Amino acid sequence: MQQNHFEIFGLPVGYQVDRQALAKRYRELQQEFHPDRFAAKSDREQMLAMQYAAQINEANNTLKDPVARAAYLLQLRGVEIKAEQTTADGTFLMQQMMLRERLEEVREASDPEAELDELGAEAASLFKAQEQAFSAALAADALQDGESALSKLQFLAKLQRQIEELEEDLLD
Amino acid sequence: MALLQISEPGQTPEPHQRKRAVGIDLGTTNSLVATVRSGTAEALPAEDGKAILPSVVRYTGAGVEVGYAARAAAGEDPYNTLVSIKRLMGRGLADIKHFGEQLPYHFAEDTGGMPAIETVAGAVNPVQVSAEILKVLAQRGTASLGGELDGAVITVPAYFDDAQRQATKDAAKLAGLKVLRLLNEPTAAAVAYGLDKTEDGGDVADKTIAVYDLGGGTFDISILRLSKGVFEVLSTGGDSALGGDDFDRVVAEWVAAEAELGTDLDAGTQRKLLDAACAAKEALAVEEAVAVSYRDWNGSLSREKLAELLDPLIGKTLRACKRALRDADLSAEDVAEVVLVGGSTRTLRVREKVAGFFGREPHADIDPDKVVAIGAAIQADVLVGNKSREDLLLLDVIPLSLGIETMGGLTEKLIHRNTTIPVAKAQEFTTFKDGQTAMAIHVVQGERELVADCRSLARFELRGIPPMVAGAAHIRVTYQVDADGLLSVTAMEKSSGVQAEITVKPSYGLEDTDITRMLQDSYANAEEDIAARALREAQVEAERTLEAMLVALQENGAELLSEAELSELEQAMQGLRQAHNEGTADEIRSQVEALNTLSEPFAARRMDSSIKRAMQGHSLDEFDKP
């Protein structure tokens, strides 16, 4: 049975996803199709259940994650997605370089934790702006703008991960 | 409508007959077996009334001792008495060099590269030793439930990697157990506490809990979300080589230093020091200070000194808690309940530190030694088909990322840690040189970027790639992890359809043929008739297949099958029944195979129909909304 990730959960195809509805529907579907529900069934049915449960998990992981969801939506419209996108937006790149420089200098700051909090908040707000840009591009079927927003989301997600890692290091 | 046939009594078991299922906690220090009876899960005691079976196996000239008797002999017969064998499960010789300094055994080199320990009964490997423990527990289950077991759930630390899980499953196979599921210990503990129910038995809407599991040799932390019977593991972390044994070791080292015993101690002395350390540690749960003596040295260990010795180790566990919380996108304040599991959480200092970290008093009302086995028993009861808790569902995750080696010895992760299982992921790779016709695929597990820092699980080669320029071939590698957390890998060249497929047999060294050989050896020793055993196994398989088919036909045979298909299936079932009653093991197996093949389209239609039903129910809900 071929269904796209949104169809599996009976959700409308789009960037905005009702997280609660997704979580609820996810648990309902796993209640029905998890291999544990097929433990007394035939081997063939157990295997089909495992495959379908894996598909449900994959769909859930994709829709839960804002970057993976954006990439998937472009894929559904026939855009080929590379693992790491690049961007030609000079202003954005410059901004990224400056954010990263600040990240590298956090350890030397007088109050590293406060500086890190501030960086985290900035990254989060930039991320949100790109999510809106992506959403608008998708609605207007402007796929190139969508790709550009996706690559920026990827950059920012990576920055957020680095901030978290540094936070962990500082706490130890 | 075609009429459905119902078998004669005694030919196939009744579908709703109560099944015999057990949960087994195969621990580093102690093991237990539990089962659900009259709706309550309980640990099964041995004849002497004790439920705990020390995970100690002693090989004597005359046979094998397991449990208390073996443990009592550990000091005087250290080379033949194997303790904490779980630490060696799924481990290679290289790992043993590290543990070897702590374990007083004589290691022999086994052919498969798996460590084997020299005993008076010959060389034994960790899988065989674990199987001895499992056999005793299985026997206890059989005696208590009054018949052959239909299946067992065996628990493993959440942090166990693929090799360690596979080794555990192999040990169960060797002990003659049908494994229904490998279940992560923290998840089992959460189930045992039943924290998904409110006090009056209602469903809890949504709640986050942390399970802190510190056993004899392993540490696990799991963060779970509970909602209406569904236990969803959000993240897990830990250390598969950190536990109460290490507590004993630091205390023993302290005693050795205080008593100026030097560092070059023989195995017997080491064992006695560890026993003294363990006794002192346990006494400090009650006393403020305890006298410790070794030979002519007399000293005293206080709670403060113990805390000082243990804090670095406990600190390691709290760092893992922090990381698990971060992986789940949560902080310590979001955790509504904390559950303590494992004998080492009896140590007061551990309780203090955990309560401090999460800012709340942890649950410890179920005996921490029994809680895991009890949770496993509840899950086993559900899986075997006894409908005790129909809504119970465990969604677990993979603890360590699975990757593949790429150019330059780097790891490319295909499946990230904390991904819910089962899961399948595919990625395409290409060739490095012009005309390259084969590709070496190296499967690794771990978080580090360099392959050398990860655990190697398997290596295999995809051959017969048509010669093309570098980068032109598309090789699709698929990783699939089942609900036990076990991986299988498939590689395929897309244009030519050349397919190589393996089920990962981790490099810890046991192949299926080794298991078969060890099984045969054990039958030979037990003077059991191997043919009789094989026949019985085939019959059980036949009964299971027939029963599953019967239930499927009753559910929607009439709706999904034509009369011709139905009668064909019934003929095959009749053939299998006959083979079951009169045939040899081989004949039964070939009839099972025939029925399985014939029923494949039916199975697929049943699945499609379930999916359609699930979808439909949902869209109707949507339309109902105003």
PDB file of N, CA and C in Angstrom, chain B residues 23-95:
ATOM      1  N   GLY B  23       8.801 -14.142  32.004  1.00  0.00           N
ATOM      2  CA  GLY B  23       9.737 -13.047  31.784  1.00  0.00           C
ATOM      3  C   GLY B  23      11.018 -13.391  32.525  1.00  0.00           C
ATOM      4  N   ILE B  24      12.146 -13.195  31.870  1.00  0.00           N
ATOM      5  CA  ILE B  24      13.418 -13.535  32.497  1.00  0.00           C
ATOM      6  C   ILE B  24      14.322 -12.314  32.542  1.00  0.00           C
ATOM      7  N   ASP B  25      14.817 -12.028  33.736  1.00  0.00           N
ATOM      8  CA  ASP B  25      15.825 -10.985  33.897  1.00  0.00           C
ATOM      9  C   ASP B  25      17.167 -11.697  34.016  1.00  0.00           C
ATOM     10  N   LEU B  26      17.946 -11.640  32.946  1.00  0.00           N
ATOM     11  CA  LEU B  26      19.258 -12.287  32.936  1.00  0.00           C
ATOM     12  C   LEU B  26      20.279 -11.226  33.351  1.00  0.00           C
ATOM     13  N   GLY B  27      20.535 -11.164  34.647  1.00  0.00           N
ATOM     14  CA  GLY B  27      21.343 -10.064  35.163  1.00  0.00           C
ATOM     15  C   GLY B  27      22.821 -10.383  35.278  1.00  0.00           C
ATOM     16  N   THR B  28      23.607  -9.356  35.526  1.00  0.00           N
ATOM     17  CA  THR B  28      25.040  -9.545  35.701  1.00  0.00           C
ATOM     18  C   THR B  28      25.320 -10.298  36.996  1.00  0.00           C
ATOM     19  N   THR B  29      24.634  -9.889  38.064  1.00  0.00           N
ATOM     20  CA  THR B  29      24.879 -10.482  39.373  1.00  0.00           C
ATOM     21  C   THR B  29      23.834 -11.538  39.711  1.00  0.00           C
ATOM     22  N   ASN B  30      22.550 -11.165  39.494  1.00  0.00           N
ATOM     23  CA  ASN B  30      21.461 -12.070  39.819  1.00  0.00           C
ATOM     24  C   ASN B  30      20.501 -12.193  38.645  1.00  0.00           C
ATOM     25  N   SER B  31      19.845 -13.347  38.560  1.00  0.00           N
ATOM     26  CA  SER B  31      18.830 -13.545  37.529  1.00  0.00           C
ATOM     27  C   SER B  31      17.538 -14.006  38.184  1.00  0.00           C
ATOM     28  N   LEU B  32      16.425 -13.772  37.485  1.00  0.00           N
ATOM     29  CA  LEU B  32      15.116 -14.171  38.006  1.00  0.00           C
ATOM     30  C   LEU B  32      14.199 -14.570  36.875  1.00  0.00           C
ATOM     31  N   VAL B  33      13.174 -15.341  37.234  1.00  0.00           N
ATOM     32  CA  VAL B  33      12.117 -15.647  36.280  1.00  0.00           C
ATOM     33  C   VAL B  33      10.800 -15.292  36.944  1.00  0.00           C
ATOM     34  N   ALA B  34       9.872 -14.700  36.162  1.00  0.00           N
ATOM     35  CA  ALA B  34       8.570 -14.318  36.714  1.00  0.00           C
ATOM     36  C   ALA B  34       7.485 -14.701  35.727  1.00  0.00           C
ATOM     37  N   THR B  35       6.249 -14.779  36.211  1.00  0.00           N
ATOM     38  CA  THR B  35       5.137 -15.088  35.323  1.00  0.00           C
ATOM     39  C   THR B  35       3.883 -14.397  35.840  1.00  0.00           C
ATOM     40  N   VAL B  36       2.870 -14.298  34.969  1.00  0.00           N
ATOM     41  CA  VAL B  36       1.602 -13.710  35.380  1.00  0.00           C
ATOM     42  C   VAL B  36       0.639 -14.846  35.704  1.00  0.00           C
ATOM     43  N   ARG B  37       0.133 -14.834  36.936  1.00  0.00           N
ATOM     44  CA  ARG B  37      -0.853 -15.834  37.336  1.00  0.00           C
ATOM     45  C   ARG B  37      -2.024 -15.137  37.983  1.00  0.00           C
ATOM     46  N   SER B  38      -3.234 -15.506  37.583  1.00  0.00           N
ATOM     47  CA  SER B  38      -4.465 -14.868  38.076  1.00  0.00           C
ATOM     48  C   SER B  38      -4.321 -13.346  38.062  1.00  0.00           C
ATOM     49  N   GLY B  39      -3.781 -12.848  36.969  1.00  0.00           N
ATOM     50  CA  GLY B  39      -3.718 -11.400  36.797  1.00  0.00           C
ATOM     51  C   GLY B  39      -2.597 -10.699  37.533  1.00  0.00           C
ATOM     52  N   THR B  40      -1.798 -11.429  38.304  1.00  0.00           N
ATOM     53  CA  THR B  40      -0.711 -10.788  39.041  1.00  0.00           C
ATOM     54  C   THR B  40       0.625 -11.373  38.607  1.00  0.00           C
ATOM     55  N   ALA B  41       1.604 -10.482  38.420  1.00  0.00           N
ATOM     56  CA  ALA B  41       2.938 -10.959  38.056  1.00  0.00           C
ATOM     57  C   ALA B  41       3.723 -11.237  39.319  1.00  0.00           C
ATOM     58  N   GLU B  42       4.393 -12.370  39.351  1.00  0.00           N
ATOM     59  CA  GLU B  42       5.189 -12.705  40.529  1.00  0.00           C
ATOM     60  C   GLU B  42       6.457 -13.439  40.115  1.00  0.00           C
ATOM     61  N   ALA B  43       7.498 -13.212  40.903  1.00  0.00           N
ATOM     62  CA  ALA B  43       8.749 -13.915  40.648  1.00  0.00           C
ATOM     63  C   ALA B  43       8.590 -15.352  41.138  1.00  0.00           C
ATOM     64  N   LEU B  44       9.148 -16.305  40.388  1.00  0.00           N
ATOM     65  CA  LEU B  44       9.004 -17.711  40.763  1.00  0.00           C
ATOM     66  C   LEU B  44      10.188 -18.147  41.622  1.00  0.00           C
ATOM     67  N   PRO B  45       9.911 -18.675  42.793  1.00  0.00           N
ATOM     68  CA  PRO B  45      11.001 -19.112  43.660  1.00  0.00           C
ATOM     69  C   PRO B  45      11.481 -20.517  43.312  1.00  0.00           C
ATOM     70  N   ALA B  46      12.689 -20.840  43.739  1.00  0.00           N
ATOM     71  CA  ALA B  46      13.206 -22.202  43.620  1.00  0.00           C
ATOM     72  C   ALA B  46      12.618 -23.027  44.760  1.00  0.00           C
ATOM     73  N   GLU B  47      12.988 -24.297  44.822  1.00  0.00           N
ATOM     74  CA  GLU B  47      12.438 -25.163  45.868  1.00  0.00           C
ATOM     75  C   GLU B  47      12.736 -24.638  47.265  1.00  0.00           C
ATOM     76  N   ASP B  48      13.900 -23.984  47.419  1.00  0.00           N
ATOM     77  CA  ASP B  48      14.263 -23.470  48.740  1.00  0.00           C
ATOM     78  C   ASP B  48      13.555 -22.151  49.062  1.00  0.00           C
ATOM     79  N   GLY B  49      12.657 -21.705  48.172  1.00  0.00           N
ATOM     80  CA  GLY B  49      11.886 -20.501  48.441  1.00  0.00           C
ATOM     81  C   GLY B  49      12.522 -19.210  47.959  1.00  0.00           C
ATOM     82  N   LYS B  50      13.765 -19.285  47.478  1.00  0.00           N
ATOM     83  CA  LYS B  50      14.448 -18.072  47.041  1.00  0.00           C
ATOM     84  C   LYS B  50      14.163 -17.807  45.555  1.00  0.00           C
ATOM     85  N   ALA B  51      13.766 -16.582  45.247  1.00  0.00           N
ATOM     86  CA  ALA B  51      13.472 -16.248  43.846  1.00  0.00           C
ATOM     87  C   ALA B  51      14.749 -15.885  43.092  1.00  0.00           C
ATOM     88  N   ILE B  52      15.687 -15.280  43.823  1.00  0.00           N
ATOM     89  CA  ILE B  52      16.911 -14.829  43.158  1.00  0.00           C
ATOM     90  C   ILE B  52      17.835 -16.004  42.855  1.00  0.00           C
ATOM     91  N   LEU B  53      18.342 -16.017  41.644  1.00  0.00           N
ATOM     92  CA  LEU B  53      19.348 -17.006  41.270  1.00  0.00           C
ATOM     93  C   LEU B  53      20.637 -16.233  40.971  1.00  0.00           C
ATOM     94  N   PRO B  54      21.653 -16.348  41.833  1.00  0.00           N
ATOM     95  CA  PRO B  54      22.903 -15.650  41.506  1.00  0.00           C
ATOM     96  C   PRO B  54      23.409 -16.093  40.127  1.00  0.00           C
ATOM     97  N   SER B  55      23.817 -15.120  39.302  1.00  0.00           N
ATOM     98  CA  SER B  55      24.268 -15.441  37.942  1.00  0.00           C
ATOM     99  C   SER B  55      25.701 -15.961  38.000  1.00  0.00           C
ATOM    100  N   VAL B  56      25.869 -17.052  38.693  1.00  0.00           N
ATOM    101  CA  VAL B  56      27.201 -17.638  38.857  1.00  0.00           C
ATOM    102  C   VAL B  56      27.131 -19.090  38.399  1.00  0.00           C
ATOM    103  N   VAL B  57      28.079 -19.486  37.566  1.00  0.00           N
ATOM    104  CA  VAL B  57      28.104 -20.846  37.041  1.00  0.00           C
ATOM    105  C   VAL B  57      29.452 -21.464  37.390  1.00  0.00           C
ATOM    106  N   ARG B  58      29.408 -22.636  38.028  1.00  0.00           N
ATOM    107  CA  ARG B  58      30.659 -23.307  38.373  1.00  0.00           C
ATOM    108  C   ARG B  58      30.744 -24.632  37.623  1.00  0.00           C
ATOM    109  N   TYR B  59      31.850 -24.801  36.937  1.00  0.00           N
ATOM    110  CA  TYR B  59      32.086 -26.059  36.235  1.00  0.00           C
ATOM    111  C   TYR B  59      32.937 -26.942  37.143  1.00  0.00           C
ATOM    112  N   THR B  60      32.414 -28.117  37.454  1.00  0.00           N
ATOM    113  CA  THR B  60      33.185 -29.062  38.266  1.00  0.00           C
ATOM    114  C   THR B  60      33.480 -30.260  37.373  1.00  0.00           C
ATOM    115  N   GLY B  61      34.296 -31.153  37.867  1.00  0.00           N
ATOM    116  CA  GLY B  61      34.580 -32.350  37.085  1.00  0.00           C
ATOM    117  C   GLY B  61      33.291 -33.130  36.818  1.00  0.00           C
ATOM    118  N   ALA B  62      32.341 -33.030  37.749  1.00  0.00           N
ATOM    119  CA  ALA B  62      31.141 -33.853  37.667  1.00  0.00           C
ATOM    120  C   ALA B  62      29.996 -33.201  36.897  1.00  0.00           C
ATOM    121  N   GLY B  63      30.011 -31.908  36.763  1.00  0.00           N
ATOM    122  CA  GLY B  63      28.884 -31.276  36.073  1.00  0.00           C
ATOM    123  C   GLY B  63      28.897 -29.771  36.250  1.00  0.00           C
ATOM    124  N   VAL B  64      27.710 -29.162  36.244  1.00  0.00           N
ATOM    125  CA  VAL B  64      27.596 -27.715  36.301  1.00  0.00           C
ATOM    126  C   VAL B  64      26.743 -27.328  37.502  1.00  0.00           C
ATOM    127  N   GLU B  65      27.218 -26.370  38.289  1.00  0.00           N
ATOM    128  CA  GLU B  65      26.424 -25.824  39.391  1.00  0.00           C
ATOM    129  C   GLU B  65      26.059 -24.391  39.028  1.00  0.00           C
ATOM    130  N   VAL B  66      24.811 -23.995  39.300  1.00  0.00           N
ATOM    131  CA  VAL B  66      24.385 -22.629  39.024  1.00  0.00           C
ATOM    132  C   VAL B  66      23.749 -22.051  40.280  1.00  0.00           C
ATOM    133  N   GLY B  67      24.064 -20.804  40.603  1.00  0.00           N
ATOM    134  CA  GLY B  67      23.363 -20.131  41.695  1.00  0.00           C
ATOM    135  C   GLY B  67      24.163 -20.026  42.975  1.00  0.00           C
ATOM    136  N   TYR B  68      23.449 -20.179  44.115  1.00  0.00           N
ATOM    137  CA  TYR B  68      24.075 -19.954  45.421  1.00  0.00           C
ATOM    138  C   TYR B  68      25.270 -20.881  45.679  1.00  0.00           C
ATOM    139  N   ALA B  69      25.101 -22.162  45.335  1.00  0.00           N
ATOM    140  CA  ALA B  69      26.170 -23.119  45.586  1.00  0.00           C
ATOM    141  C   ALA B  69      27.424 -22.704  44.818  1.00  0.00           C
ATOM    142  N   ALA B  70      27.222 -22.291  43.575  1.00  0.00           N
ATOM    143  CA  ALA B  70      28.357 -21.873  42.754  1.00  0.00           C
ATOM    144  C   ALA B  70      28.990 -20.616  43.339  1.00  0.00           C
ATOM    145  N   ARG B  71      28.130 -19.677  43.797  1.00  0.00           N
ATOM    146  CA  ARG B  71      28.668 -18.428  44.311  1.00  0.00           C
ATOM    147  C   ARG B  71      29.502 -18.662  45.565  1.00  0.00           C
ATOM    148  N   ALA B  72      29.039 -19.600  46.387  1.00  0.00           N
ATOM    149  CA  ALA B  72      29.754 -19.886  47.630  1.00  0.00           C
ATOM    150  C   ALA B  72      31.158 -20.416  47.341  1.00  0.00           C
ATOM    151  N   ALA B  73      31.325 -21.049  46.174  1.00  0.00           N
ATOM    152  CA  ALA B  73      32.607 -21.659  45.847  1.00  0.00           C
ATOM    153  C   ALA B  73      33.546 -20.703  45.116  1.00  0.00           C
ATOM    154  N   ALA B  74      33.053 -19.487  44.819  1.00  0.00           N
ATOM    155  CA  ALA B  74      33.832 -18.569  43.977  1.00  0.00           C
ATOM    156  C   ALA B  74      35.202 -18.269  44.572  1.00  0.00           C
ATOM    157  N   GLY B  75      35.277 -18.124  45.903  1.00  0.00           N
ATOM    158  CA  GLY B  75      36.542 -17.776  46.534  1.00  0.00           C
ATOM    159  C   GLY B  75      37.576 -18.878  46.429  1.00  0.00           C
ATOM    160  N   GLU B  76      37.133 -20.119  46.635  1.00  0.00           N
ATOM    161  CA  GLU B  76      38.097 -21.222  46.658  1.00  0.00           C
ATOM    162  C   GLU B  76      38.379 -21.814  45.275  1.00  0.00           C
ATOM    163  N   ASP B  77      37.443 -21.616  44.321  1.00  0.00           N
ATOM    164  CA  ASP B  77      37.618 -22.215  42.994  1.00  0.00           C
ATOM    165  C   ASP B  77      37.403 -21.145  41.918  1.00  0.00           C
ATOM    166  N   PRO B  78      38.218 -20.069  41.958  1.00  0.00           N
ATOM    167  CA  PRO B  78      37.925 -18.909  41.106  1.00  0.00           C
ATOM    168  C   PRO B  78      38.009 -19.189  39.603  1.00  0.00           C
ATOM    169  N   TYR B  79      38.846 -20.122  39.197  1.00  0.00           N
ATOM    170  CA  TYR B  79      39.031 -20.308  37.748  1.00  0.00           C
ATOM    171  C   TYR B  79      37.891 -21.073  37.099  1.00  0.00           C
ATOM    172  N   ASN B  80      37.190 -21.873  37.888  1.00  0.00           N
ATOM    173  CA  ASN B  80      36.087 -22.661  37.326  1.00  0.00           C
ATOM    174  C   ASN B  80      34.726 -22.069  37.662  1.00  0.00           C
ATOM    175  N   THR B  81      34.737 -20.980  38.456  1.00  0.00           N
ATOM    176  CA  THR B  81      33.482 -20.371  38.864  1.00  0.00           C
ATOM    177  C   THR B  81      33.342 -19.036  38.155  1.00  0.00           C
ATOM    178  N   LEU B  82      32.365 -18.953  37.260  1.00  0.00           N
ATOM    179  CA  LEU B  82      32.280 -17.786  36.389  1.00  0.00           C
ATOM    180  C   LEU B  82      31.205 -16.837  36.888  1.00  0.00           C
ATOM    181  N   VAL B  83      31.629 -15.614  37.229  1.00  0.00           N
ATOM    182  CA  VAL B  83      30.702 -14.595  37.709  1.00  0.00           C
ATOM    183  C   VAL B  83      30.656 -13.443  36.692  1.00  0.00           C
ATOM    184  N   SER B  84      29.586 -12.653  36.754  1.00  0.00           N
ATOM    185  CA  SER B  84      29.451 -11.457  35.902  1.00  0.00           C
ATOM    186  C   SER B  84      29.718 -11.757  34.425  1.00  0.00           C
ATOM    187  N   ILE B  85      29.280 -12.922  33.976  1.00  0.00           N
ATOM    188  CA  ILE B  85      29.575 -13.331  32.599  1.00  0.00           C
ATOM    189  C   ILE B  85      28.867 -12.425  31.585  1.00  0.00           C
ATOM    190  N   LYS B  86      27.799 -11.741  32.049  1.00  0.00           N
ATOM    191  CA  LYS B  86      27.047 -10.859  31.148  1.00  0.00           C
ATOM    192  C   LYS B  86      27.957  -9.781  30.554  1.00  0.00           C
ATOM    193  N   ARG B  87      28.992  -9.422  31.320  1.00  0.00           N
ATOM    194  CA  ARG B  87      29.896  -8.387  30.830  1.00  0.00           C
ATOM    195  C   ARG B  87      30.663  -8.830  29.584  1.00  0.00           C
ATOM    196  N   LEU B  88      30.734 -10.120  29.368  1.00  0.00           N
ATOM    197  CA  LEU B  88      31.497 -10.628  28.215  1.00  0.00           C
ATOM    198  C   LEU B  88      30.605 -10.969  27.038  1.00  0.00           C
ATOM    199  N   MET B  89      29.270 -10.877  27.241  1.00  0.00           N
ATOM    200  CA  MET B  89      28.361 -11.262  26.156  1.00  0.00           C
ATOM    201  C   MET B  89      28.573 -10.382  24.925  1.00  0.00           C
ATOM    202  N   GLY B  90      28.738 -11.051  23.789  1.00  0.00           N
ATOM    203  CA  GLY B  90      28.872 -10.327  22.533  1.00  0.00           C
ATOM    204  C   GLY B  90      30.179  -9.562  22.405  1.00  0.00           C
ATOM    205  N   ARG B  91      31.113  -9.855  23.272  1.00  0.00           N
ATOM    206  CA  ARG B  91      32.373  -9.126  23.255  1.00  0.00           C
ATOM    207  C   ARG B  91      33.471  -9.945  22.582  1.00  0.00           C
ATOM    208  N   GLY B  92      34.409  -9.244  21.946  1.00  0.00           N
ATOM    209  CA  GLY B  92      35.503  -9.921  21.266  1.00  0.00           C
ATOM    210  C   GLY B  92      36.730 -10.007  22.156  1.00  0.00           C
ATOM    211  N   LEU B  93      37.764 -10.646  21.642  1.00  0.00           N
ATOM    212  CA  LEU B  93      38.980 -10.823  22.435  1.00  0.00           C
ATOM    213  C   LEU B  93      39.612  -9.493  22.831  1.00  0.00           C
ATOM    214  N   ALA B  94      39.489  -8.501  21.945  1.00  0.00           N
ATOM    215  CA  ALA B  94      40.098  -7.208  22.230  1.00  0.00           C
ATOM    216  C   ALA B  94      39.466  -6.578  23.469  1.00  0.00           C
ATOM    217  N   ASP B  95      38.139  -6.725  23.594  1.00  0.00           N
ATOM    218  CA  ASP B  95      37.452  -6.161  24.764  1.00  0.00           C
ATOM    219  C   ASP B  95      37.906  -6.852  26.035  1.00  0.00           C
TER     220      ASP B  95
END
